[in-house]
Short mmCIF file of C-alpha atoms and ligand atoms in Angstrom, two decimals:
data_model
loop_
_atom_site.label_atom_id
_atom_site.label_comp_id
_atom_site.label_asym_id
_atom_site.label_seq_id
_atom_site.Cartn_x
_atom_site.Cartn_y
_atom_site.Cartn_z
CA UNK A 1 -74.21 -13.37 -45.45
CA UNK A 2 -72.03 -10.52 -44.40
CA UNK A 3 -69.73 -11.33 -41.50
CA UNK A 4 -69.88 -8.75 -38.79
CA UNK A 5 -66.69 -7.83 -36.97
CA UNK A 6 -67.31 -7.76 -33.21
CA UNK A 7 -67.60 -4.04 -33.07
CA UNK A 8 -63.87 -3.49 -32.98
CA UNK A 9 -62.95 0.12 -33.53
CA UNK A 10 -60.90 0.49 -36.68
CA UNK A 11 -57.26 1.11 -35.79
CA UNK A 12 -56.63 4.82 -35.77
CA UNK A 13 -53.67 5.44 -38.02
CA UNK A 14 -50.81 7.15 -36.23
CA UNK A 15 -50.85 10.93 -36.44
CA UNK A 16 -49.03 12.21 -39.51
CA UNK A 17 -46.61 14.35 -37.46
CA UNK A 18 -44.87 11.17 -36.27
CA UNK A 19 -43.95 10.12 -39.80
CA UNK A 20 -40.16 10.06 -40.17
CA UNK A 21 -39.29 12.27 -43.14
CA UNK A 22 -42.56 14.23 -42.90
CA UNK A 23 -42.81 16.93 -45.57
CA UNK A 24 -45.08 19.93 -45.13
CA UNK A 25 -45.05 22.30 -48.09
CA UNK A 26 -47.13 25.08 -49.53
CA UNK A 27 -47.24 28.80 -50.03
CA UNK A 28 -46.22 31.28 -47.38
CA UNK A 29 -49.70 32.79 -47.83
CA UNK A 30 -52.94 31.64 -49.37
CA UNK A 31 -53.57 34.36 -51.97
CA UNK A 32 -56.31 33.17 -54.31
CA UNK A 33 -58.31 29.97 -54.63
CA UNK A 34 -56.61 29.27 -57.94
CA UNK A 35 -53.12 29.74 -56.41
CA UNK A 36 -53.89 27.38 -53.52
CA UNK A 37 -55.42 24.66 -55.73
CA UNK A 38 -52.75 24.94 -58.44
CA UNK A 39 -49.90 24.76 -55.91
CA UNK A 40 -51.55 21.92 -53.97
CA UNK A 41 -52.09 19.82 -57.05
CA UNK A 42 -48.47 20.23 -58.21
CA UNK A 43 -47.20 19.42 -54.71
CA UNK A 44 -49.36 16.30 -54.51
CA UNK A 45 -48.05 15.32 -57.93
CA UNK A 46 -44.47 15.10 -56.59
CA UNK A 47 -45.59 12.22 -54.36
CA UNK A 48 -43.19 13.53 -51.70
CA UNK A 49 -45.45 15.92 -49.80
CA UNK A 50 -47.69 14.90 -46.88
CA UNK A 51 -49.24 18.16 -45.75
CA UNK A 52 -50.22 21.40 -47.48
CA UNK A 53 -49.31 24.53 -45.53
CA UNK A 54 -50.64 28.05 -46.11
CA UNK A 55 -50.73 31.22 -44.04
CA UNK A 56 -54.26 32.59 -43.79
CA UNK A 57 -53.57 35.25 -41.17
CA UNK A 58 -50.13 36.71 -41.78
CA UNK A 59 -48.21 38.31 -38.94
CA UNK A 60 -46.07 40.88 -40.76
CA UNK A 61 -43.20 42.58 -38.99
CA UNK A 62 -44.14 45.93 -40.56
CA UNK A 63 -47.70 47.19 -41.18
CA UNK A 64 -48.92 47.76 -44.70
CA UNK A 65 -47.84 44.40 -46.14
CA UNK A 66 -50.24 41.68 -47.22
CA UNK A 67 -51.82 40.46 -44.00
CA UNK A 68 -53.57 37.39 -45.33
CA UNK A 69 -56.97 36.58 -46.79
CA UNK A 70 -58.46 35.50 -43.47
CA UNK A 71 -61.16 32.94 -42.76
CA UNK A 72 -62.41 32.93 -46.36
CA UNK A 73 -59.24 31.10 -47.45
CA UNK A 74 -59.99 28.16 -45.14
CA UNK A 75 -62.54 26.86 -47.64
CA UNK A 76 -59.83 26.86 -50.34
CA UNK A 77 -57.72 24.63 -48.13
CA UNK A 78 -60.64 22.24 -47.57
CA UNK A 79 -61.12 22.08 -51.30
CA UNK A 80 -57.41 21.42 -51.86
CA UNK A 81 -57.58 18.59 -49.30
CA UNK A 82 -60.59 17.07 -51.06
CA UNK A 83 -58.93 17.26 -54.46
CA UNK A 84 -55.44 16.09 -53.56
CA UNK A 85 -55.76 14.06 -50.36
CA UNK A 86 -53.08 16.21 -48.75
CA UNK A 87 -53.60 17.06 -45.11
CA UNK A 88 -53.66 20.76 -44.22
CA UNK A 89 -51.82 23.07 -41.85
CA UNK A 90 -52.33 26.75 -40.96
CA UNK A 91 -50.80 29.22 -38.56
CA UNK A 92 -52.94 30.40 -35.64
CA UNK A 93 -52.24 33.37 -33.42
CA UNK A 94 -55.54 34.00 -31.57
CA UNK A 95 -58.40 31.96 -30.10
CA UNK A 96 -60.61 33.07 -33.01
CA UNK A 97 -58.10 31.63 -35.49
CA UNK A 98 -58.16 28.35 -33.56
CA UNK A 99 -61.96 28.17 -33.64
CA UNK A 100 -62.16 29.02 -37.34
CA UNK A 101 -59.44 26.56 -38.35
CA UNK A 102 -61.06 23.77 -36.33
CA UNK A 103 -64.46 24.49 -37.87
CA UNK A 104 -62.88 23.91 -41.31
CA UNK A 105 -61.23 20.66 -40.19
CA UNK A 106 -57.66 21.84 -40.60
CA UNK A 107 -55.42 18.88 -39.63
CA UNK A 108 -52.48 20.72 -38.09
CA UNK A 109 -52.33 24.13 -36.44
CA UNK A 110 -49.00 25.83 -35.97
CA UNK A 111 -47.98 28.61 -33.66
CA UNK A 112 -45.73 31.13 -35.40
CA UNK A 113 -42.43 32.48 -34.14
CA UNK A 114 -43.88 35.92 -33.37
CA UNK A 115 -46.57 34.28 -31.23
CA UNK A 116 -44.37 31.82 -29.31
CA UNK A 117 -42.54 34.81 -27.81
CA UNK A 118 -45.71 35.96 -26.09
CA UNK A 119 -46.98 33.84 -23.18
CA UNK A 120 -50.32 35.74 -23.17
CA UNK A 121 -50.99 34.76 -26.78
CA UNK A 122 -49.81 31.19 -26.28
CA UNK A 123 -52.07 30.85 -23.24
CA UNK A 124 -55.02 32.25 -25.20
CA UNK A 125 -54.41 29.65 -27.91
CA UNK A 126 -53.99 26.90 -25.33
CA UNK A 127 -57.31 27.84 -23.69
CA UNK A 128 -59.07 27.69 -27.05
CA UNK A 129 -57.54 24.25 -27.68
CA UNK A 130 -58.63 22.77 -24.35
CA UNK A 131 -60.90 19.74 -24.81
CA UNK A 132 -59.93 19.36 -28.47
CA UNK A 133 -57.80 16.62 -30.00
CA UNK A 134 -55.90 19.07 -32.19
CA UNK A 135 -52.41 18.49 -33.48
CA UNK A 136 -50.17 21.49 -32.92
CA UNK A 137 -46.69 22.39 -34.09
CA UNK A 138 -44.82 25.09 -32.21
CA UNK A 139 -42.25 27.23 -33.96
CA UNK A 140 -39.31 28.46 -31.94
CA UNK A 141 -39.65 32.03 -30.67
CA UNK A 142 -37.99 34.71 -32.85
CA UNK A 143 -35.40 35.36 -30.16
CA UNK A 144 -33.03 32.63 -28.96
CA UNK A 145 -34.77 32.09 -25.63
CA UNK A 146 -35.31 28.37 -25.21
CA UNK A 147 -37.45 28.97 -22.11
CA UNK A 148 -40.19 30.59 -24.20
CA UNK A 149 -40.23 27.55 -26.49
CA UNK A 150 -40.42 25.22 -23.48
CA UNK A 151 -43.12 27.43 -21.94
CA UNK A 152 -45.28 27.09 -25.04
CA UNK A 153 -44.93 23.28 -24.99
CA UNK A 154 -45.88 23.21 -21.32
CA UNK A 155 -48.92 25.47 -21.80
CA UNK A 156 -50.28 23.12 -24.49
CA UNK A 157 -49.47 20.01 -22.50
CA UNK A 158 -51.28 21.48 -19.50
CA UNK A 159 -54.56 21.77 -21.41
CA UNK A 160 -54.25 18.16 -22.54
CA UNK A 161 -52.94 18.53 -26.11
CA UNK A 162 -51.29 15.21 -26.87
CA UNK A 163 -49.96 15.61 -30.37
CA UNK A 164 -47.36 18.34 -30.22
CA UNK A 165 -44.39 18.86 -32.51
CA UNK A 166 -41.66 21.48 -32.85
CA UNK A 167 -40.54 23.59 -35.80
CA UNK A 168 -37.05 25.04 -35.94
CA UNK A 169 -37.08 28.23 -38.05
CA UNK A 170 -33.96 30.02 -36.81
CA UNK A 171 -33.52 33.10 -34.64
CA UNK A 172 -33.28 36.82 -35.21
CA UNK A 173 -29.80 38.25 -34.98
CA UNK A 174 -28.91 41.84 -35.67
CA UNK A 175 -26.68 42.48 -38.64
CA UNK A 176 -26.36 38.91 -39.88
CA UNK A 177 -26.46 38.73 -43.64
CA UNK A 178 -25.95 35.05 -44.42
CA UNK A 179 -29.26 33.94 -42.93
CA UNK A 180 -32.60 35.63 -42.52
CA UNK A 181 -32.76 33.83 -39.17
CA UNK A 182 -29.60 32.19 -37.84
CA UNK A 183 -30.06 28.48 -37.15
CA UNK A 184 -28.27 28.26 -33.73
CA UNK A 185 -28.57 24.49 -33.97
CA UNK A 186 -27.66 24.00 -30.32
CA UNK A 187 -31.12 25.28 -29.30
CA UNK A 188 -33.25 22.78 -31.28
CA UNK A 189 -30.77 20.06 -30.31
CA UNK A 190 -31.35 20.92 -26.67
CA UNK A 191 -35.14 20.76 -27.28
CA UNK A 192 -34.64 17.28 -28.80
CA UNK A 193 -32.78 16.26 -25.67
CA UNK A 194 -35.46 17.69 -23.35
CA UNK A 195 -38.39 16.31 -25.36
CA UNK A 196 -37.22 13.12 -27.08
CA UNK A 197 -40.83 12.14 -27.82
CA UNK A 198 -41.79 15.32 -29.67
CA UNK A 199 -41.10 15.26 -33.39
CA UNK A 200 -39.00 18.20 -34.55
CA UNK A 201 -38.97 19.46 -38.11
CA UNK A 202 -36.88 22.13 -39.79
CA UNK A 203 -38.10 25.19 -41.70
CA UNK A 204 -35.20 26.02 -44.04
CA UNK A 205 -37.30 28.68 -45.81
CA UNK A 206 -37.43 31.08 -42.88
CA UNK A 207 -33.85 30.28 -41.84
CA UNK A 208 -32.46 31.12 -45.28
CA UNK A 209 -34.75 33.83 -46.60
CA UNK A 210 -33.54 32.85 -50.07
CA UNK A 211 -33.67 29.80 -52.32
CA UNK A 212 -29.95 29.09 -52.59
CA UNK A 213 -29.31 28.02 -49.01
CA UNK A 214 -32.32 25.71 -48.66
CA UNK A 215 -30.69 22.43 -49.63
CA UNK A 216 -27.74 22.76 -47.31
CA UNK A 217 -29.94 23.69 -44.31
CA UNK A 218 -32.40 20.89 -45.12
CA UNK A 219 -29.50 18.40 -45.39
CA UNK A 220 -28.01 19.61 -42.13
CA UNK A 221 -31.34 18.98 -40.38
CA UNK A 222 -31.46 15.48 -41.87
CA UNK A 223 -27.90 14.86 -40.67
CA UNK A 224 -28.94 15.99 -37.19
CA UNK A 225 -31.74 13.41 -37.28
CA UNK A 226 -34.62 15.89 -37.44
CA UNK A 227 -37.95 14.28 -38.26
CA UNK A 228 -39.01 16.28 -41.29
CA UNK A 229 -39.26 19.57 -43.12
CA UNK A 230 -41.66 22.44 -43.66
CA UNK A 231 -40.77 24.33 -46.82
CA UNK A 232 -42.53 27.17 -48.60
CA UNK A 233 -43.62 26.41 -52.13
CA UNK A 234 -45.68 28.47 -54.58
CA UNK A 235 -46.60 27.51 -58.14
CA UNK A 236 -45.14 30.83 -59.30
CA UNK A 237 -42.78 32.04 -56.54
CA UNK A 238 -41.78 35.30 -58.21
CA UNK A 239 -45.34 36.58 -57.99
CA UNK A 240 -45.86 35.58 -54.35
CA UNK A 241 -47.31 38.30 -52.14
CA UNK A 242 -45.14 37.33 -49.17
CA UNK A 243 -41.66 35.81 -48.81
CA UNK A 244 -41.20 35.49 -52.54
CA UNK A 245 -37.40 35.24 -52.40
CA UNK A 246 -37.46 32.02 -50.40
CA UNK A 247 -40.30 30.09 -52.02
CA UNK A 248 -39.64 27.22 -54.41
CA UNK A 249 -41.80 26.01 -57.24
CA UNK A 250 -43.20 22.52 -56.54
CA UNK A 251 -40.89 21.19 -59.28
CA UNK A 252 -37.81 22.69 -57.63
CA UNK A 253 -38.99 21.40 -54.27
CA UNK A 254 -39.23 17.93 -55.80
CA UNK A 255 -35.62 18.22 -57.00
CA UNK A 256 -34.43 19.44 -53.61
CA UNK A 257 -36.18 16.61 -51.75
CA UNK A 258 -34.69 14.12 -54.19
CA UNK A 259 -31.18 15.35 -53.41
CA UNK A 260 -31.39 14.84 -49.65
CA UNK A 261 -29.22 12.06 -48.36
CA UNK A 262 -30.57 10.10 -45.41
CA UNK A 263 -27.77 8.45 -43.49
CA UNK A 264 -28.67 5.62 -41.18
CA UNK A 265 -28.53 6.90 -37.60
CA UNK A 266 -27.26 3.53 -36.43
CA UNK A 267 -26.07 0.42 -38.15
CA UNK A 268 -24.48 -2.80 -37.09
CA UNK A 269 -22.58 -3.34 -40.30
CA UNK A 270 -19.21 -4.74 -39.25
CA UNK A 271 -17.07 -2.54 -41.48
CA UNK A 272 -18.81 0.58 -40.31
CA UNK A 273 -18.46 -0.29 -36.63
CA UNK A 274 -14.77 -1.08 -37.03
CA UNK A 275 -14.06 2.14 -38.89
CA UNK A 276 -15.94 4.16 -36.33
CA UNK A 277 -14.09 2.50 -33.45
CA UNK A 278 -10.80 3.21 -35.14
CA UNK A 279 -11.63 6.87 -35.69
CA UNK A 280 -12.94 7.27 -32.15
CA UNK A 281 -9.71 5.85 -30.85
CA UNK A 282 -7.82 8.47 -32.84
CA UNK A 283 -9.97 11.17 -31.28
CA UNK A 284 -9.27 9.83 -27.78
CA UNK A 285 -5.56 9.80 -28.54
CA UNK A 286 -5.53 13.31 -29.92
CA UNK A 287 -7.51 14.62 -26.94
CA UNK A 288 -4.94 13.12 -24.57
CA UNK A 289 -2.14 14.75 -26.52
CA UNK A 290 -3.94 18.09 -26.53
CA UNK A 291 -4.45 17.97 -22.78
CA UNK A 292 -0.85 17.16 -22.13
CA UNK A 293 0.29 19.96 -24.48
CA UNK A 294 -2.02 22.40 -22.73
CA UNK A 295 -0.61 21.34 -19.40
CA UNK A 296 2.95 21.98 -20.69
CA UNK A 297 1.79 25.40 -21.89
CA UNK A 298 0.38 26.13 -18.43
CA UNK A 299 3.70 25.20 -16.82
CA UNK A 300 5.45 27.75 -19.04
CA UNK A 301 2.78 30.32 -18.14
CA UNK A 302 3.47 29.58 -14.51
CA UNK A 303 7.18 30.22 -15.03
CA UNK A 304 6.32 33.55 -16.65
CA UNK A 305 4.09 34.30 -13.67
CA UNK A 306 7.05 33.71 -11.30
CA UNK A 307 9.22 36.12 -13.25
CA UNK A 308 6.46 38.74 -13.34
CA UNK A 309 5.96 38.39 -9.63
CA UNK A 310 9.64 38.83 -8.88
CA UNK A 311 9.77 41.94 -11.09
CA UNK A 312 6.42 43.22 -9.68
CA UNK A 313 4.66 43.33 -13.07
CA UNK A 314 0.84 42.86 -13.40
CA UNK A 315 -0.38 39.44 -14.48
CA UNK A 316 -2.61 40.68 -17.31
CA UNK A 317 -0.84 42.44 -20.13
CA UNK A 318 -3.26 43.40 -22.87
CA UNK A 319 -0.71 43.95 -25.64
CA UNK A 320 0.76 40.52 -25.21
CA UNK A 321 -2.68 38.91 -25.32
CA UNK A 322 -3.51 40.71 -28.57
CA UNK A 323 -0.26 39.53 -30.05
CA UNK A 324 -0.99 35.92 -29.08
CA UNK A 325 -4.49 36.24 -30.50
CA UNK A 326 -3.33 37.62 -33.82
CA UNK A 327 -0.68 34.94 -34.27
CA UNK A 328 -3.14 32.18 -33.40
CA UNK A 329 -5.87 33.48 -35.72
CA UNK A 330 -3.36 33.68 -38.57
CA UNK A 331 -2.13 30.15 -37.95
CA UNK A 332 -5.65 28.87 -37.36
CA UNK A 333 -6.97 30.31 -40.60
CA UNK A 334 -4.12 28.67 -42.50
CA UNK A 335 -5.22 25.27 -41.24
CA UNK A 336 -8.95 25.80 -41.70
CA UNK A 337 -10.03 26.77 -38.18
CA UNK A 338 -12.50 29.61 -37.83
CA UNK A 339 -11.55 32.87 -36.17
CA UNK A 340 -14.49 32.48 -33.81
CA UNK A 341 -13.22 29.11 -32.61
CA UNK A 342 -9.64 30.34 -32.12
CA UNK A 343 -10.91 33.31 -30.13
CA UNK A 344 -13.03 31.27 -27.76
CA UNK A 345 -10.33 28.59 -27.43
CA UNK A 346 -7.65 31.16 -26.54
CA UNK A 347 -9.98 32.94 -24.19
CA UNK A 348 -10.41 29.76 -22.13
CA UNK A 349 -6.66 29.09 -22.19
CA UNK A 350 -6.00 32.67 -21.14
CA UNK A 351 -8.44 32.55 -18.24
CA UNK A 352 -6.86 29.34 -17.00
CA UNK A 353 -3.33 30.71 -17.24
CA UNK A 354 -4.29 33.86 -15.35
CA UNK A 355 -5.83 31.64 -12.67
CA UNK A 356 -2.59 29.69 -12.42
CA UNK A 357 -0.44 32.83 -12.39
CA UNK A 358 -2.62 34.41 -9.69
CA UNK A 359 -2.23 31.30 -7.55
CA UNK A 360 1.52 31.67 -7.36
CA UNK A 361 2.22 32.10 -3.67
C1 PEP B 1 -44.58 31.44 -41.98
O1 PEP B 1 -44.44 30.23 -41.76
O2 PEP B 1 -44.97 31.89 -43.06
C2 PEP B 1 -44.17 32.40 -40.92
C3 PEP B 1 -44.76 33.57 -40.75
O3 PEP B 1 -43.16 31.93 -40.23
P1 PEP B 1 -42.45 32.40 -38.85
O4 PEP B 1 -43.51 32.37 -37.80
O5 PEP B 1 -41.41 31.35 -38.68
O6 PEP B 1 -41.86 33.76 -39.10
MN1 MN B 2 -43.34 32.86 -44.85
#
């Protein structure tokens, strides 16, 4: 006789977005059924991918580009899920997208960077999600305005969405050539601080805009204790209709994922703790020395201020400041400090010494 369990609900497995080391991968855009199925099967074959991503509706910055296959491609994703067991994720930008994606059982919806900037669009999506149990990832807005990112989280929370995650994909900056979208890590780090319970994953593809930088950005996100990655992958990247320069073949993605080094975020190993304590003590020591050196420097500045006052010379003398700056940048570069750092460091020192000189009675 079959034993009946007393009607206990099977335990719902935790939502995939909470998996540490989550990997979402797939083409920038779904292009053909064959492309989606081929890519999905190679990604599943790596054994390292959890979710298949694909853009169905493509927000392009300029008109005339490939704008996505639309709703028709949702059935390709369902088929890919059936064949590979991978979960699926698509970008949504309107309430219609939300309804269509839900009707095809897409597991994860994400809000793109060009949508997060617009509270009207985010609200429209939130309204369409009300009373659903959808899982939603929110990309940072294209511009470095953390309030818009927070606003999008709040709009979804307000309609009762419980499973929300964040995607860091970098920020637009005029004239930057190294990155397609500069990472500005301090912004996602601040989001982690504000929302410690929301998983945050990194999108190196849209940060880099090329293949060469992907590993170092992915590693940096791992080092900063991000929870996972979303990376664009196409079975034949060079023929991709969108973002072809940044997509990796599933094989290359497999290699990249294999190279990532996961450091333990905390360990009690005795050697490690001792070493860390020792190094932290050095830092404390050096900081004390720096502060006392700065204070000596301020005393000299004060003396200069006295002389200037007696000779009735203005406190701020632009030429002298430029000279100091140039010398410091030269010295700094020799010892491996960036020009940007030296500039902001000297600026603070300068402001403080002017304050002290102006205070001379
Ligand atoms: C994408 O993921 O393909 C995309 C359009 O990204 P983003 O919204 O970050 O530009
Ligand atoms: Mn893309």
